[in-house]
mmCIF file of C-alpha atoms and ligand atoms in Angstrom:
data_model
loop_
_atom_site.group_PDB
_atom_site.id
_atom_site.type_symbol
_atom_site.label_atom_id
_atom_site.label_comp_id
_atom_site.label_asym_id
_atom_site.label_seq_id
_atom_site.Cartn_x
_atom_site.Cartn_y
_atom_site.Cartn_z
ATOM 1 C CA MET A 1 -22.472 0.424 -5.158
ATOM 2 C CA SER A 2 -26.599 -0.045 -4.328
ATOM 3 C CA THR A 3 -27.759 0.419 -0.962
ATOM 4 C CA GLU A 4 -28.926 -2.946 -0.706
ATOM 5 C CA SER A 5 -25.462 -4.586 -2.078
ATOM 6 C CA GLN A 6 -23.679 -2.212 0.519
ATOM 7 C CA GLN A 7 -25.204 -3.980 2.808
ATOM 8 C CA ASN A 8 -24.430 -7.701 2.101
ATOM 9 C CA THR A 9 -21.163 -6.888 1.615
ATOM 10 C CA LYS A 10 -18.954 -8.634 4.294
ATOM 11 C CA ARG A 11 -15.483 -6.841 4.794
ATOM 12 C CA VAL A 12 -12.734 -8.312 4.564
ATOM 13 C CA THR A 13 -10.504 -9.263 8.381
ATOM 14 C CA THR A 14 -7.976 -10.151 9.416
ATOM 15 C CA ARG A 15 -9.572 -13.610 9.756
ATOM 16 C CA ARG A 16 -10.746 -13.349 6.246
ATOM 17 C CA LEU A 17 -7.275 -12.803 4.757
ATOM 18 C CA GLN A 18 -5.810 -15.827 7.252
ATOM 19 C CA GLU A 19 -8.784 -18.043 5.884
ATOM 20 C CA MET A 20 -7.504 -16.920 2.208
ATOM 21 C CA ARG A 21 -4.147 -17.589 2.654
ATOM 22 C CA ASP A 22 -5.260 -21.429 3.994
ATOM 23 C CA GLU A 23 -7.609 -22.297 0.843
ATOM 24 C CA GLY A 24 -5.042 -20.940 -1.384
ATOM 25 C CA ASP A 25 -6.442 -17.839 -2.469
ATOM 26 C CA PRO A 26 -4.636 -15.062 -3.869
ATOM 27 C CA ILE A 27 -5.157 -11.853 -1.851
ATOM 28 C CA VAL A 28 -5.216 -8.707 -4.038
ATOM 29 C CA CYS A 29 -4.014 -5.806 -2.939
ATOM 30 C CA LEU A 30 -3.167 -2.051 -4.303
ATOM 31 C CA THR A 31 -2.494 0.899 -2.745
ATOM 32 C CA ALA A 32 -4.925 4.487 -2.587
ATOM 33 C CA TYR A 33 -4.720 7.824 -1.367
ATOM 34 C CA ASP A 34 -7.996 9.710 -2.370
ATOM 35 C CA PHE A 35 -12.072 8.959 -2.421
ATOM 36 C CA LEU A 36 -12.267 8.205 -5.802
ATOM 37 C CA THR A 37 -10.113 5.782 -6.357
ATOM 38 C CA ALA A 38 -10.377 3.862 -3.311
ATOM 39 C CA ARG A 39 -14.028 3.718 -4.183
ATOM 40 C CA LEU A 40 -13.198 2.370 -7.570
ATOM 41 C CA LEU A 41 -10.654 0.224 -5.895
ATOM 42 C CA ASP A 42 -13.064 -1.763 -3.185
ATOM 43 C CA ASP A 43 -16.057 -1.864 -5.998
ATOM 44 C CA ALA A 44 -13.646 -3.954 -8.394
ATOM 45 C CA GLY A 45 -13.157 -6.435 -5.726
ATOM 46 C CA ILE A 46 -10.028 -5.556 -4.343
ATOM 47 C CA ASP A 47 -9.317 -7.215 -0.717
ATOM 48 C CA LEU A 48 -6.919 -4.421 0.763
ATOM 49 C CA ILE A 49 -6.028 -1.108 0.583
ATOM 50 C CA LEU A 50 -2.848 -0.033 1.760
ATOM 51 C CA VAL A 51 -2.487 3.761 2.416
ATOM 52 C CA GLY A 52 1.037 3.754 1.901
ATOM 53 C CA ASP A 53 4.248 6.646 2.171
ATOM 54 C CA SER A 54 4.126 5.919 -1.439
ATOM 55 C CA VAL A 55 2.440 9.149 -1.098
ATOM 56 C CA SER A 56 5.592 10.536 -0.900
ATOM 57 C CA ASN A 57 6.542 9.312 -4.542
ATOM 58 C CA VAL A 58 3.475 9.615 -6.589
ATOM 59 C CA PHE A 59 1.277 12.591 -4.892
ATOM 60 C CA GLN A 60 3.920 14.810 -3.080
ATOM 61 C CA GLY A 61 6.572 14.507 -5.227
ATOM 62 C CA ASN A 62 9.266 13.804 -2.973
ATOM 63 C CA PRO A 63 11.995 11.297 -3.782
ATOM 64 C CA THR A 64 12.001 9.121 -1.617
ATOM 65 C CA THR A 65 9.149 8.142 1.650
ATOM 66 C CA LEU A 66 10.863 9.760 4.304
ATOM 67 C CA PRO A 67 9.182 13.406 4.203
ATOM 68 C CA VAL A 68 5.486 12.327 4.246
ATOM 69 C CA THR A 69 4.594 12.445 7.800
ATOM 70 C CA LEU A 70 1.971 10.792 10.282
ATOM 71 C CA ASP A 71 -0.548 13.829 10.256
ATOM 72 C CA GLU A 72 -0.818 13.766 6.495
ATOM 73 C CA MET A 73 -1.144 9.763 6.316
ATOM 74 C CA ILE A 74 -4.549 10.177 8.603
ATOM 75 C CA TYR A 75 -5.541 13.031 6.069
ATOM 76 C CA HIS A 76 -5.018 10.865 3.423
ATOM 77 C CA THR A 77 -6.354 7.446 5.379
ATOM 78 C CA LYS A 78 -9.598 9.395 6.164
ATOM 79 C CA ALA A 79 -10.458 10.624 2.058
ATOM 80 C CA VAL A 80 -10.085 6.636 1.413
ATOM 81 C CA SER A 81 -11.337 4.453 4.237
ATOM 82 C CA ARG A 82 -14.651 7.007 4.604
ATOM 83 C CA ILE A 83 -15.597 5.280 1.478
ATOM 84 C CA VAL A 84 -14.144 2.034 1.607
ATOM 85 C CA ARG A 85 -17.195 -0.058 2.404
ATOM 86 C CA ARG A 86 -15.711 -4.097 1.873
ATOM 87 C CA SER A 87 -11.614 -3.663 1.323
ATOM 88 C CA MET A 88 -9.311 -3.683 4.223
ATOM 89 C CA VAL A 89 -8.057 -0.185 4.482
ATOM 90 C CA ILE A 90 -4.609 -0.575 6.233
ATOM 91 C CA THR A 91 -1.818 2.368 7.196
ATOM 92 C CA ASP A 92 1.690 2.922 6.931
ATOM 93 C CA LEU A 93 3.427 4.711 9.783
ATOM 94 C CA PRO A 94 5.717 7.176 7.814
ATOM 95 C CA PHE A 95 8.981 7.537 9.246
ATOM 96 C CA MET A 96 9.823 8.557 12.243
ATOM 97 C CA SER A 97 6.811 8.340 13.259
ATOM 98 C CA TYR A 98 6.890 4.451 15.064
ATOM 99 C CA GLN A 99 11.409 4.066 15.248
ATOM 100 C CA VAL A 100 12.037 6.321 18.676
ATOM 101 C CA THR A 101 10.338 4.189 21.231
ATOM 102 C CA THR A 102 7.494 1.721 21.005
ATOM 103 C CA GLU A 103 5.695 3.895 23.268
ATOM 104 C CA GLU A 104 5.407 6.340 20.260
ATOM 105 C CA ALA A 105 4.547 3.638 17.809
ATOM 106 C CA PHE A 106 1.815 2.615 20.008
ATOM 107 C CA ARG A 107 0.825 6.384 19.889
ATOM 108 C CA SER A 108 1.106 6.603 15.909
ATOM 109 C CA ALA A 109 -0.599 3.460 15.232
ATOM 110 C CA GLY A 110 -3.411 4.485 17.795
ATOM 111 C CA ARG A 111 -3.201 8.298 16.691
ATOM 112 C CA VAL A 112 -4.432 6.624 12.804
ATOM 113 C CA MET A 113 -6.990 4.017 14.568
ATOM 114 C CA LYS A 114 -8.206 7.334 16.687
ATOM 115 C CA GLU A 115 -8.926 9.753 13.899
ATOM 116 C CA THR A 116 -9.300 7.635 10.550
ATOM 117 C CA LEU A 117 -11.828 4.012 9.952
ATOM 118 C CA ALA A 118 -8.639 2.127 9.429
ATOM 119 C CA HIS A 119 -8.313 -0.808 10.012
ATOM 120 C CA GLY A 120 -4.720 -1.747 11.445
ATOM 121 C CA VAL A 121 -1.307 -0.421 9.930
ATOM 122 C CA LYS A 122 1.704 -1.236 8.675
ATOM 123 C CA VAL A 123 5.358 -0.854 10.068
ATOM 124 C CA GLU A 124 8.969 -1.575 8.043
ATOM 125 C CA GLY A 125 11.535 -3.638 9.798
ATOM 126 C CA GLY A 126 11.848 -7.256 10.455
ATOM 127 C CA GLN A 127 13.673 -7.775 14.035
ATOM 128 C CA ARG A 128 14.425 -4.666 14.703
ATOM 129 C CA ALA A 129 10.565 -3.608 14.681
ATOM 130 C CA ALA A 130 9.404 -6.713 16.629
ATOM 131 C CA LYS A 131 9.260 -4.742 19.961
ATOM 132 C CA VAL A 132 7.183 -2.423 18.546
ATOM 133 C CA VAL A 133 4.838 -4.835 16.249
ATOM 134 C CA GLU A 134 4.509 -7.042 20.221
ATOM 135 C CA LYS A 135 2.774 -3.518 22.047
ATOM 136 C CA ILE A 136 0.498 -2.497 19.120
ATOM 137 C CA SER A 137 -0.705 -5.957 18.221
ATOM 138 C CA GLY A 138 -1.057 -6.420 21.652
ATOM 139 C CA GLU A 139 -3.172 -3.494 22.278
ATOM 140 C CA GLY A 140 -5.304 -4.639 19.518
ATOM 141 C CA ILE A 141 -4.510 -3.320 16.734
ATOM 142 C CA PRO A 142 -4.252 -5.011 13.389
ATOM 143 C CA ILE A 143 -0.369 -4.743 12.507
ATOM 144 C CA MET A 144 1.335 -5.885 8.990
ATOM 145 C CA GLY A 145 5.116 -5.703 9.004
ATOM 146 C CA HIS A 146 7.433 -5.108 5.583
ATOM 147 C CA ILE A 147 10.412 -6.539 4.918
ATOM 148 C CA GLY A 148 13.101 -7.077 1.566
ATOM 149 C CA LEU A 149 13.294 -3.653 0.717
ATOM 150 C CA MET A 150 12.339 -1.480 2.779
ATOM 151 C CA PRO A 151 11.990 2.063 0.791
ATOM 152 C CA GLN A 152 12.244 4.080 4.387
ATOM 153 C CA SER A 153 15.777 2.672 4.963
ATOM 154 C CA ILE A 154 16.631 3.844 0.786
ATOM 155 C CA LEU A 155 19.920 5.461 1.749
ATOM 156 C CA LYS A 156 21.612 3.357 3.810
ATOM 157 C CA PHE A 157 20.571 0.299 1.421
ATOM 158 C CA GLY A 158 21.746 2.951 -1.576
ATOM 159 C CA GLY A 159 19.813 2.097 -3.908
ATOM 160 C CA TYR A 160 17.171 -0.078 -4.858
ATOM 161 C CA ARG A 161 18.087 -3.600 -5.978
ATOM 162 C CA PRO A 162 16.945 -6.955 -4.927
ATOM 163 C CA ARG A 163 17.720 -7.933 -0.924
ATOM 164 C CA GLY A 164 18.325 -11.370 -0.001
ATOM 165 C CA THR A 165 20.128 -12.313 -3.129
ATOM 166 C CA SER A 166 23.307 -13.427 -1.058
ATOM 167 C CA GLU A 167 22.364 -15.991 1.278
ATOM 168 C CA ASN A 168 23.402 -14.319 4.665
ATOM 169 C CA GLU A 169 21.041 -11.723 3.898
ATOM 170 C CA ALA A 170 18.109 -14.180 2.644
ATOM 171 C CA ASP A 171 19.086 -15.571 5.927
ATOM 172 C CA ALA A 172 18.603 -12.841 8.008
ATOM 173 C CA ILE A 173 15.203 -11.986 5.648
ATOM 174 C CA ILE A 174 13.528 -15.649 7.012
ATOM 175 C CA GLN A 175 14.305 -14.576 10.907
ATOM 176 C CA ASP A 176 12.985 -11.574 10.039
ATOM 177 C CA ALA A 177 9.453 -13.074 8.796
ATOM 178 C CA LEU A 178 9.816 -15.412 11.639
ATOM 179 C CA ALA A 179 9.616 -12.029 13.920
ATOM 180 C CA LEU A 180 7.331 -10.932 12.946
ATOM 181 C CA GLU A 181 5.311 -13.220 12.816
ATOM 182 C CA GLU A 182 6.147 -14.560 16.355
ATOM 183 C CA ALA A 183 5.486 -10.349 17.346
ATOM 184 C CA GLY A 184 1.744 -10.825 16.153
ATOM 185 C CA ALA A 185 1.686 -9.273 12.774
ATOM 186 C CA PHE A 186 -1.203 -10.605 10.961
ATOM 187 C CA ALA A 187 0.342 -10.295 7.797
ATOM 188 C CA ILE A 188 4.144 -9.504 6.053
ATOM 189 C CA VAL A 189 4.742 -7.272 2.971
ATOM 190 C CA LEU A 190 8.143 -8.828 0.895
ATOM 191 C CA GLU A 191 9.235 -6.476 -1.375
ATOM 192 C CA LYS A 192 12.107 -7.212 -4.161
ATOM 193 C CA ILE A 193 13.386 -10.476 -2.904
ATOM 194 C CA PRO A 194 13.635 -13.258 -5.447
ATOM 195 C CA ALA A 195 10.949 -15.402 -6.401
ATOM 196 C CA THR A 196 12.691 -18.457 -4.648
ATOM 197 C CA LEU A 197 12.988 -16.699 -1.586
ATOM 198 C CA GLY A 198 9.697 -15.326 -1.018
ATOM 199 C CA LYS A 199 8.975 -18.980 -1.951
ATOM 200 C CA ARG A 200 10.901 -20.324 0.602
ATOM 201 C CA ILE A 201 8.997 -17.699 3.723
ATOM 202 C CA THR A 202 5.422 -18.140 2.144
ATOM 203 C CA GLU A 203 6.028 -21.682 2.868
ATOM 204 C CA THR A 204 8.053 -20.963 6.415
ATOM 205 C CA VAL A 205 5.743 -18.045 7.924
ATOM 206 C CA SER A 206 1.625 -19.528 8.687
ATOM 207 C CA ILE A 207 0.851 -16.054 8.370
ATOM 208 C CA PRO A 208 0.161 -14.424 4.703
ATOM 209 C CA THR A 209 3.046 -13.076 2.562
ATOM 210 C CA ILE A 210 2.064 -10.396 0.268
ATOM 211 C CA GLY A 211 4.572 -9.647 -2.723
ATOM 212 C CA ILE A 212 5.733 -6.828 -4.474
ATOM 213 C CA GLY A 213 8.281 -8.352 -6.561
ATOM 214 C CA ALA A 214 8.793 -11.021 -5.001
ATOM 215 C CA GLY A 215 7.329 -13.942 -7.244
ATOM 216 C CA PRO A 216 4.186 -15.630 -7.435
ATOM 217 C CA SER A 217 4.299 -18.344 -4.660
ATOM 218 C CA CYS A 218 3.238 -15.505 -1.980
ATOM 219 C CA SER A 219 -0.123 -15.657 -0.576
ATOM 220 C CA GLY A 220 -0.991 -12.179 -2.053
ATOM 221 C CA GLN A 221 0.094 -9.200 -4.318
ATOM 222 C CA ILE A 222 0.250 -5.947 -4.099
ATOM 223 C CA LEU A 223 1.482 -2.667 -6.329
ATOM 224 C CA VAL A 224 1.194 1.449 -6.089
ATOM 225 C CA THR A 225 -1.920 1.925 -7.705
ATOM 226 C CA HIS A 226 -0.114 4.896 -9.716
ATOM 227 C CA ASP A 227 2.636 2.501 -11.527
ATOM 228 C CA MET A 228 0.075 0.086 -12.679
ATOM 229 C CA LEU A 229 -1.791 2.584 -14.412
ATOM 230 C CA GLY A 230 0.873 4.107 -15.733
ATOM 231 C CA LEU A 231 0.352 7.532 -14.170
ATOM 232 C CA PHE A 232 4.231 7.549 -12.439
ATOM 233 C CA GLU A 233 6.874 7.023 -14.954
ATOM 234 C CA ASP A 234 9.492 8.242 -13.541
ATOM 235 C CA PHE A 235 10.741 4.480 -11.830
ATOM 236 C CA ARG A 236 9.859 1.187 -13.340
ATOM 237 C CA PRO A 237 10.848 -1.748 -11.649
ATOM 238 C CA ARG A 238 10.758 -5.203 -13.338
ATOM 239 C CA PHE A 239 8.040 -5.832 -11.550
ATOM 240 C CA VAL A 240 5.294 -3.600 -12.137
ATOM 241 C CA ARG A 241 2.631 -4.395 -14.656
ATOM 242 C CA ARG A 242 1.332 -1.570 -16.358
ATOM 243 C CA TYR A 243 -2.248 -2.499 -17.094
ATOM 244 C CA ALA A 244 -3.200 0.621 -18.684
ATOM 245 C CA ALA A 245 -1.202 4.318 -20.299
ATOM 246 C CA LEU A 246 -3.301 6.957 -18.170
ATOM 247 C CA ALA A 247 -0.826 9.082 -18.413
ATOM 248 C CA ASP A 248 -0.865 8.960 -22.330
ATOM 249 C CA GLU A 249 -4.314 9.883 -21.886
ATOM 250 C CA MET A 250 -4.208 12.226 -19.542
ATOM 251 C CA ASP A 251 -1.969 13.997 -22.148
ATOM 252 C CA ARG A 252 -3.986 13.531 -25.132
ATOM 253 C CA ALA A 253 -6.922 14.813 -22.975
ATOM 254 C CA PHE A 254 -5.237 18.030 -21.765
ATOM 255 C CA ARG A 255 -3.470 19.071 -25.157
ATOM 256 C CA GLU A 256 -6.808 18.215 -26.916
ATOM 257 C CA TYR A 257 -8.429 21.131 -24.641
ATOM 258 C CA ILE A 258 -5.820 23.474 -24.965
ATOM 259 C CA GLN A 259 -6.402 23.631 -29.214
ATOM 260 C CA ASP A 260 -10.318 23.503 -28.934
ATOM 261 C CA VAL A 261 -10.126 26.402 -25.931
ATOM 262 C CA LYS A 262 -7.348 28.020 -28.713
ATOM 263 C CA SER A 263 -9.097 27.658 -31.925
ATOM 264 C CA GLY A 264 -12.776 28.548 -30.125
ATOM 265 C CA ASN A 265 -14.219 24.696 -30.388
ATOM 266 C CA PHE A 266 -14.955 24.403 -26.608
ATOM 267 C CA PRO A 267 -17.932 25.194 -25.482
ATOM 268 C CA ASN A 268 -19.511 24.754 -28.260
ATOM 269 C CA GLU A 269 -23.758 25.616 -28.078
ATOM 270 C CA SER A 270 -25.206 22.476 -26.078
ATOM 271 C CA GLU A 271 -22.134 23.290 -23.498
ATOM 272 C CA SER A 272 -23.430 26.874 -23.109
ATOM 273 C CA TYR A 273 -26.694 28.401 -20.911
HETATM 274 O O1 KIV B 301 4.412 2.750 0.356
HETATM 275 C C1 KIV B 301 3.761 1.616 -0.044
HETATM 276 O O2 KIV B 301 2.795 1.679 -0.692
HETATM 277 C C2 KIV B 301 3.980 0.825 0.289
HETATM 278 C C3 KIV B 301 4.142 -0.777 -0.860
HETATM 279 C C4 KIV B 301 4.791 -0.533 -2.041
HETATM 280 C C5 KIV B 301 3.392 -2.274 -0.480
HETATM 281 O O3 KIV B 301 4.714 0.499 1.081
#
């Protein structure tokens, strides 16, 4: 990006996201954990970049999001936010960095804001996280909620089946959304719930809803970048649309390189000094 266009770039803020929601302009979000991906997302015009705790799965190779630490989230957020000019950067507070006490939650959010250039944080939980959201938001830190399927609770759920498919569960998720709005969340991620419930919640709350497997009526959509690029292939939920097949392309490149080195075809004269 040129210096001139950097100067003309208007940062996406919580206010801008609310305007987009009110105007019916879909909010486009993806994840990043490194500087190169973040720069590509920002240059392409992604509105919100999430430094998600999915880094635990698709970067660290863990089976769940539980092992990633606050220090590691801060490390990745620094790499992302130092390059981003326009997108809003939000960081997931990882498991056990906000559940024990409200004070600890605020301290964790404060560390993210103080040590990185992130613009806010995200926590999982609805009614149970409302006090934490109220404290963090009340202290001036933008905070997003995340309800429906919550990956930090996956061992309790016992699997990745959609949430909110029964009337009782759907009602509880609507109450969660209302509790987050009331507590001061600026937006809510809705993960893996029926499209009809995604629509109901979006029509019930007045803040933006960001869907991942929550149907087309949400105020915006998010995917894990490694999934939509076809880089992470261990797990393929129905809501992931693949926009590239990068794992196949990387495999082809690695095999071609091996062949070229083994056969003496690399390096050639123009690649030598
Ligand atoms: O960690 C993550 O990437 C997320 C998205 C799936 C919303 O929370």
